[in-house]
Amino acid sequence: VRFSSPRTDMADFREVFAKAKHIAIITGAGVSAESGVPTFRGAGGFWRKWQAQELATPGAFARNPSRVWEFYHYRREVMLSKHPNPAHIAIAECEKRLSKQGRSVVVITQNIDELHRKAGTKHLLEIHGSLFKTRCTNCGNVAANYKSPICPALAGKGAPDPETEDAVIPVEDLPQCEEDGCNGLLRPHVVWFGETLDPDILTAVEKELEICDLCLVVGTSSVVYPAAMFAPQVSARGVPVAEFNMEATPATDRFR
């Protein structure tokens, strides 16, 4: 395989970085891969017989909330044992160091694993939600939830092996809303295939992209929308975009 040589002009980057006052960092699955987080993307991306895009949909949840909860319970339990890697830590330390100089860093992530938060990132926009938040399908309440297991019925469930039988947990034993007298069925507070992003978060992202004077794209192939549009839109107003990836991506040529 012959890679076209990426324009790795560190001197140029350092100069831009030294002057930047508002840095936007867009991150994706590549940042978490190093922490051993399964992405369920591409070859081998199966849980039992399914790929994520067959389980992470409103339709799948409506048809079989027990199976979808098993999948997310498995992912939550896996994540509870994972730790931020040097990429998460570098990003968090960059924010900390720059804030002492009156400069801002915002992390706009597609990841739902909260590893940026664990690493100490404060200014974080999680555009696809979080594995550790739930949303009530009845009253809409969003709540942080780090329980392990998330409900007694899911204890010991969620094994990814294709031979595993579905647990077929009755709806009333799946995670339930704890708001007064609600008891609605909870769902993971993540953006599923076929769902739109939270407009408030998108507005916050737009504001950051309008004021940033440097944009870093880290560990994402820039193909999932709308995140794929973020950096090109910054680049279009003449703001430098620096891509940090292991290989060239479809967006590479559009960035400095």
mmCIF file of C-alpha atoms in Angstrom:
data_model
loop_
_atom_site.group_PDB
_atom_site.id
_atom_site.type_symbol
_atom_site.label_atom_id
_atom_site.label_comp_id
_atom_site.label_asym_id
_atom_site.label_seq_id
_atom_site.Cartn_x
_atom_site.Cartn_y
_atom_site.Cartn_z
ATOM 1 C CA VAL A 1 0.000 0.000 0.000
ATOM 2 C CA ARG A 2 1.428 3.367 -0.967
ATOM 3 C CA PHE A 3 0.137 6.295 1.083
ATOM 4 C CA SER A 4 0.322 9.708 -0.455
ATOM 5 C CA SER A 5 2.570 11.480 2.013
ATOM 6 C CA PRO A 6 0.414 13.381 4.502
ATOM 7 C CA ARG A 7 1.414 17.001 4.862
ATOM 8 C CA THR A 8 3.060 16.574 8.211
ATOM 9 C CA ASP A 9 4.389 20.063 8.653
ATOM 10 C CA MET A 10 4.752 20.168 12.425
ATOM 11 C CA ALA A 11 6.500 23.540 12.400
ATOM 12 C CA ASP A 12 3.550 25.105 10.589
ATOM 13 C CA PHE A 13 1.139 23.415 13.003
ATOM 14 C CA ARG A 14 3.053 24.523 16.090
ATOM 15 C CA GLU A 15 2.984 28.115 14.893
ATOM 16 C CA VAL A 16 -0.788 28.062 14.360
ATOM 17 C CA PHE A 17 -1.323 26.215 17.648
ATOM 18 C CA ALA A 18 0.739 28.746 19.620
ATOM 19 C CA LYS A 19 -1.544 31.586 18.479
ATOM 20 C CA ALA A 20 -4.927 29.843 18.612
ATOM 21 C CA LYS A 21 -7.362 31.174 21.222
ATOM 22 C CA HIS A 22 -10.342 28.897 20.594
ATOM 23 C CA ILE A 23 -9.467 25.331 19.636
ATOM 24 C CA ALA A 24 -12.156 22.860 18.603
ATOM 25 C CA ILE A 25 -11.183 19.189 18.749
ATOM 26 C CA ILE A 26 -13.454 16.743 16.913
ATOM 27 C CA THR A 27 -12.948 13.137 17.995
ATOM 28 C CA GLY A 28 -14.267 9.735 16.919
ATOM 29 C CA ALA A 29 -13.860 6.015 17.495
ATOM 30 C CA GLY A 30 -10.134 6.037 16.661
ATOM 31 C CA VAL A 31 -9.392 7.890 19.903
ATOM 32 C CA SER A 32 -10.999 5.098 21.930
ATOM 33 C CA ALA A 33 -9.653 2.148 19.921
ATOM 34 C CA GLU A 34 -6.378 2.356 21.855
ATOM 35 C CA SER A 35 -8.312 1.863 25.120
ATOM 36 C CA GLY A 36 -9.660 -1.434 23.784
ATOM 37 C CA VAL A 37 -13.178 -0.185 23.173
ATOM 38 C CA PRO A 38 -15.040 -2.382 20.678
ATOM 39 C CA THR A 39 -16.475 -0.184 17.907
ATOM 40 C CA PHE A 40 -18.871 -2.718 16.299
ATOM 41 C CA ARG A 41 -17.865 -1.176 12.985
ATOM 42 C CA GLY A 42 -16.419 -3.008 10.014
ATOM 43 C CA ALA A 43 -15.307 -6.653 9.897
ATOM 44 C CA GLY A 44 -15.726 -8.586 13.114
ATOM 45 C CA GLY A 45 -18.050 -5.854 14.413
ATOM 46 C CA PHE A 46 -20.702 -8.293 15.562
ATOM 47 C CA TRP A 47 -22.471 -8.762 18.874
ATOM 48 C CA ARG A 48 -24.011 -12.247 18.755
ATOM 49 C CA LYS A 49 -25.432 -12.397 15.227
ATOM 50 C CA TRP A 50 -25.963 -8.675 14.813
ATOM 51 C CA GLN A 51 -24.052 -5.632 13.765
ATOM 52 C CA ALA A 52 -24.566 -2.435 15.729
ATOM 53 C CA GLN A 53 -26.687 -0.892 12.998
ATOM 54 C CA GLU A 54 -29.222 -3.699 13.434
ATOM 55 C CA LEU A 55 -29.552 -3.105 17.196
ATOM 56 C CA ALA A 56 -28.970 0.623 17.552
ATOM 57 C CA THR A 57 -32.254 1.693 15.987
ATOM 58 C CA PRO A 58 -35.622 2.881 17.312
ATOM 59 C CA GLY A 59 -37.277 -0.005 15.428
ATOM 60 C CA ALA A 60 -35.088 -2.656 17.067
ATOM 61 C CA PHE A 61 -35.838 -1.190 20.500
ATOM 62 C CA ALA A 62 -39.583 -1.083 19.822
ATOM 63 C CA ARG A 63 -39.569 -4.722 18.654
ATOM 64 C CA ASN A 64 -37.170 -6.146 21.208
ATOM 65 C CA PRO A 65 -36.200 -3.810 24.066
ATOM 66 C CA SER A 66 -34.772 -6.740 26.042
ATOM 67 C CA ARG A 67 -32.217 -7.629 23.337
ATOM 68 C CA VAL A 68 -31.216 -3.995 22.794
ATOM 69 C CA TRP A 69 -30.780 -3.529 26.552
ATOM 70 C CA GLU A 70 -28.634 -6.693 26.707
ATOM 71 C CA PHE A 71 -26.390 -5.179 24.021
ATOM 72 C CA TYR A 72 -26.072 -1.848 25.854
ATOM 73 C CA HIS A 73 -25.655 -3.517 29.237
ATOM 74 C CA TYR A 74 -22.741 -5.490 27.739
ATOM 75 C CA ARG A 75 -21.200 -2.293 26.350
ATOM 76 C CA ARG A 76 -21.608 -0.455 29.670
ATOM 77 C CA GLU A 77 -19.975 -3.290 31.614
ATOM 78 C CA VAL A 78 -17.071 -3.452 29.130
ATOM 79 C CA MET A 79 -16.586 0.322 29.422
ATOM 80 C CA LEU A 80 -16.521 0.285 33.211
ATOM 81 C CA SER A 81 -13.224 -1.638 32.964
ATOM 82 C CA LYS A 82 -11.616 0.628 30.332
ATOM 83 C CA HIS A 83 -9.360 3.607 30.920
ATOM 84 C CA PRO A 84 -8.446 6.750 29.025
ATOM 85 C CA ASN A 85 -5.357 6.336 26.846
ATOM 86 C CA PRO A 86 -2.586 8.877 26.110
ATOM 87 C CA ALA A 87 -4.756 10.568 23.441
ATOM 88 C CA HIS A 88 -7.604 11.313 25.882
ATOM 89 C CA ILE A 89 -5.093 12.462 28.479
ATOM 90 C CA ALA A 90 -3.178 14.722 26.072
ATOM 91 C CA ILE A 91 -6.457 16.375 25.027
ATOM 92 C CA ALA A 92 -7.557 16.891 28.650
ATOM 93 C CA GLU A 93 -4.148 18.284 29.643
ATOM 94 C CA CYS A 94 -4.129 20.598 26.649
ATOM 95 C CA GLU A 95 -7.453 22.087 27.801
ATOM 96 C CA LYS A 96 -6.148 22.477 31.350
ATOM 97 C CA ARG A 97 -2.888 24.111 30.300
ATOM 98 C CA LEU A 98 -4.476 26.466 27.782
ATOM 99 C CA SER A 99 -7.245 27.565 30.126
ATOM 100 C CA LYS A 100 -4.545 28.945 32.466
ATOM 101 C CA GLN A 101 -3.509 31.159 29.540
ATOM 102 C CA GLY A 102 -7.080 32.317 28.932
ATOM 103 C CA ARG A 103 -7.442 30.098 25.832
ATOM 104 C CA SER A 104 -10.310 27.691 25.307
ATOM 105 C CA VAL A 105 -10.506 24.112 24.121
ATOM 106 C CA VAL A 106 -13.759 22.325 23.365
ATOM 107 C CA VAL A 107 -13.998 18.618 22.595
ATOM 108 C CA ILE A 108 -16.800 17.665 20.209
ATOM 109 C CA THR A 109 -17.013 13.890 20.274
ATOM 110 C CA GLN A 110 -18.988 11.213 18.465
ATOM 111 C CA ASN A 111 -17.943 8.713 21.147
ATOM 112 C CA ILE A 112 -20.437 7.550 23.747
ATOM 113 C CA ASP A 113 -17.914 5.931 26.112
ATOM 114 C CA GLU A 114 -17.221 8.964 28.382
ATOM 115 C CA LEU A 115 -13.446 8.345 28.266
ATOM 116 C CA HIS A 116 -12.863 12.058 27.579
ATOM 117 C CA ARG A 117 -14.784 12.833 30.765
ATOM 118 C CA LYS A 118 -12.793 10.208 32.703
ATOM 119 C CA ALA A 119 -9.567 11.784 31.429
ATOM 120 C CA GLY A 120 -10.631 15.146 32.865
ATOM 121 C CA THR A 121 -11.985 17.011 29.830
ATOM 122 C CA LYS A 122 -14.384 19.662 31.145
ATOM 123 C CA HIS A 123 -15.722 21.357 28.021
ATOM 124 C CA LEU A 124 -17.244 18.369 26.246
ATOM 125 C CA LEU A 125 -20.049 18.103 23.707
ATOM 126 C CA GLU A 126 -21.148 14.482 23.286
ATOM 127 C CA ILE A 127 -23.106 14.684 20.051
ATOM 128 C CA HIS A 128 -24.123 11.015 20.065
ATOM 129 C CA GLY A 129 -25.041 10.876 23.769
ATOM 130 C CA SER A 130 -23.556 8.549 26.369
ATOM 131 C CA LEU A 131 -23.659 4.896 27.409
ATOM 132 C CA PHE A 132 -23.964 6.161 30.989
ATOM 133 C CA LYS A 133 -27.103 8.227 30.525
ATOM 134 C CA THR A 134 -30.663 7.012 30.167
ATOM 135 C CA ARG A 135 -33.733 8.691 28.712
ATOM 136 C CA CYS A 136 -37.303 7.842 29.688
ATOM 137 C CA THR A 137 -39.478 6.791 26.737
ATOM 138 C CA ASN A 138 -42.476 8.075 28.702
ATOM 139 C CA CYS A 139 -41.543 11.407 30.361
ATOM 140 C CA GLY A 140 -38.304 12.138 28.461
ATOM 141 C CA ASN A 141 -36.183 12.648 31.588
ATOM 142 C CA VAL A 142 -32.431 12.220 30.954
ATOM 143 C CA ALA A 143 -30.347 10.955 33.874
ATOM 144 C CA ALA A 144 -26.758 9.871 34.494
ATOM 145 C CA ASN A 145 -26.598 6.179 35.386
ATOM 146 C CA TYR A 146 -23.443 4.287 36.361
ATOM 147 C CA LYS A 147 -25.161 1.325 38.051
ATOM 148 C CA SER A 148 -23.625 -2.070 37.411
ATOM 149 C CA PRO A 149 -25.763 -3.917 36.444
ATOM 150 C CA ILE A 150 -28.196 -1.205 35.377
ATOM 151 C CA CYS A 151 -31.096 -3.341 36.700
ATOM 152 C CA PRO A 152 -31.184 -6.717 38.517
ATOM 153 C CA ALA A 153 -32.688 -8.587 35.549
ATOM 154 C CA LEU A 154 -29.653 -7.762 33.393
ATOM 155 C CA ALA A 155 -27.118 -9.135 35.896
ATOM 156 C CA GLY A 156 -24.884 -11.634 34.093
ATOM 157 C CA LYS A 157 -26.659 -11.037 30.770
ATOM 158 C CA GLY A 158 -25.410 -9.549 27.496
ATOM 159 C CA ALA A 159 -22.709 -12.098 26.579
ATOM 160 C CA PRO A 160 -21.581 -11.330 23.005
ATOM 161 C CA ASP A 161 -21.009 -14.945 21.946
ATOM 162 C CA PRO A 162 -23.201 -15.881 18.930
ATOM 163 C CA GLU A 163 -24.414 -19.050 20.693
ATOM 164 C CA THR A 164 -25.956 -17.086 23.584
ATOM 165 C CA GLU A 165 -29.741 -17.281 23.919
ATOM 166 C CA ASP A 166 -31.675 -14.009 24.215
ATOM 167 C CA ALA A 167 -32.602 -13.285 27.834
ATOM 168 C CA VAL A 168 -36.173 -12.236 26.880
ATOM 169 C CA ILE A 169 -36.590 -9.967 29.911
ATOM 170 C CA PRO A 170 -40.159 -8.678 30.428
ATOM 171 C CA VAL A 171 -40.479 -4.925 29.854
ATOM 172 C CA GLU A 172 -41.410 -4.251 33.484
ATOM 173 C CA ASP A 173 -38.061 -5.753 34.594
ATOM 174 C CA LEU A 174 -35.986 -3.624 32.214
ATOM 175 C CA PRO A 175 -34.559 -0.283 33.448
ATOM 176 C CA GLN A 176 -37.376 1.979 34.649
ATOM 177 C CA CYS A 177 -37.748 5.705 35.208
ATOM 178 C CA GLU A 178 -37.320 6.806 38.804
ATOM 179 C CA GLU A 179 -39.094 10.153 38.443
ATOM 180 C CA ASP A 180 -42.129 10.393 40.761
ATOM 181 C CA GLY A 181 -44.777 7.884 39.725
ATOM 182 C CA CYS A 182 -43.474 7.578 36.142
ATOM 183 C CA ASN A 183 -42.008 4.040 35.903
ATOM 184 C CA GLY A 184 -41.621 4.478 32.130
ATOM 185 C CA LEU A 185 -39.268 2.217 30.183
ATOM 186 C CA LEU A 186 -35.794 3.739 29.971
ATOM 187 C CA ARG A 187 -33.671 3.630 26.836
ATOM 188 C CA PRO A 188 -29.983 4.409 26.393
ATOM 189 C CA HIS A 189 -29.506 8.160 25.852
ATOM 190 C CA VAL A 190 -27.617 7.627 22.617
ATOM 191 C CA VAL A 191 -28.391 8.731 19.091
ATOM 192 C CA TRP A 192 -29.444 5.685 17.124
ATOM 193 C CA PHE A 193 -29.296 5.109 13.368
ATOM 194 C CA GLY A 194 -32.223 6.972 11.827
ATOM 195 C CA GLU A 195 -32.442 9.504 14.671
ATOM 196 C CA THR A 196 -31.502 13.168 14.551
ATOM 197 C CA LEU A 197 -29.037 14.861 16.868
ATOM 198 C CA ASP A 198 -30.222 16.919 19.822
ATOM 199 C CA PRO A 199 -30.827 20.430 18.403
ATOM 200 C CA ASP A 200 -29.469 22.120 21.560
ATOM 201 C CA ILE A 201 -26.188 20.244 21.280
ATOM 202 C CA LEU A 202 -25.980 21.015 17.551
ATOM 203 C CA THR A 203 -26.515 24.714 18.288
ATOM 204 C CA ALA A 204 -23.712 24.599 20.871
ATOM 205 C CA VAL A 205 -21.459 22.860 18.318
ATOM 206 C CA GLU A 206 -22.260 25.457 15.622
ATOM 207 C CA LYS A 207 -21.325 28.272 18.023
ATOM 208 C CA GLU A 208 -17.974 26.632 18.778
ATOM 209 C CA LEU A 209 -17.253 26.046 15.088
ATOM 210 C CA GLU A 210 -18.019 29.696 14.325
ATOM 211 C CA ILE A 211 -15.531 31.025 16.896
ATOM 212 C CA CYS A 212 -12.743 28.464 16.621
ATOM 213 C CA ASP A 213 -9.460 29.615 15.087
ATOM 214 C CA LEU A 214 -7.992 26.104 14.878
ATOM 215 C CA CYS A 215 -9.703 22.754 14.471
ATOM 216 C CA LEU A 216 -8.211 19.336 15.222
ATOM 217 C CA VAL A 217 -9.778 16.195 13.777
ATOM 218 C CA VAL A 218 -8.646 13.188 15.801
ATOM 219 C CA GLY A 219 -9.371 9.516 15.213
ATOM 220 C CA THR A 220 -12.340 9.885 12.929
ATOM 221 C CA SER A 221 -12.755 9.084 9.254
ATOM 222 C CA SER A 222 -15.046 12.115 8.783
ATOM 223 C CA VAL A 223 -17.678 10.033 7.026
ATOM 224 C CA VAL A 224 -20.528 9.920 9.585
ATOM 225 C CA TYR A 225 -22.923 12.838 9.206
ATOM 226 C CA PRO A 226 -23.381 15.469 10.446
ATOM 227 C CA ALA A 227 -19.988 15.329 12.159
ATOM 228 C CA ALA A 228 -18.341 14.833 8.755
ATOM 229 C CA MET A 229 -19.399 18.380 7.876
ATOM 230 C CA PHE A 230 -17.918 20.080 10.937
ATOM 231 C CA ALA A 231 -14.276 20.357 9.893
ATOM 232 C CA PRO A 232 -14.922 21.106 6.191
ATOM 233 C CA GLN A 233 -17.192 23.951 7.246
ATOM 234 C CA VAL A 234 -14.420 25.386 9.465
ATOM 235 C CA SER A 235 -11.909 24.890 6.659
ATOM 236 C CA ALA A 236 -14.222 26.706 4.241
ATOM 237 C CA ARG A 237 -13.916 29.874 6.290
ATOM 238 C CA GLY A 238 -10.144 29.684 6.000
ATOM 239 C CA VAL A 239 -9.466 28.321 9.481
ATOM 240 C CA PRO A 240 -6.656 25.749 9.669
ATOM 241 C CA VAL A 241 -7.746 22.147 10.224
ATOM 242 C CA ALA A 242 -5.194 19.583 11.404
ATOM 243 C CA GLU A 243 -6.017 15.905 11.008
ATOM 244 C CA PHE A 244 -4.543 13.303 13.367
ATOM 245 C CA ASN A 245 -5.221 9.840 11.980
ATOM 246 C CA MET A 246 -3.284 6.655 11.335
ATOM 247 C CA GLU A 247 -3.978 6.824 7.614
ATOM 248 C CA ALA A 248 -5.360 9.219 5.044
ATOM 249 C CA THR A 249 -9.155 9.585 5.058
ATOM 250 C CA PRO A 250 -11.614 10.841 2.429
ATOM 251 C CA ALA A 251 -11.404 14.297 4.040
ATOM 252 C CA THR A 252 -7.614 14.609 4.201
ATOM 253 C CA ASP A 253 -7.216 16.580 0.995
ATOM 254 C CA ARG A 254 -9.671 19.217 2.124
ATOM 255 C CA PHE A 255 -7.622 20.107 5.203
ATOM 256 C CA ARG A 256 -4.382 21.990 5.761
#
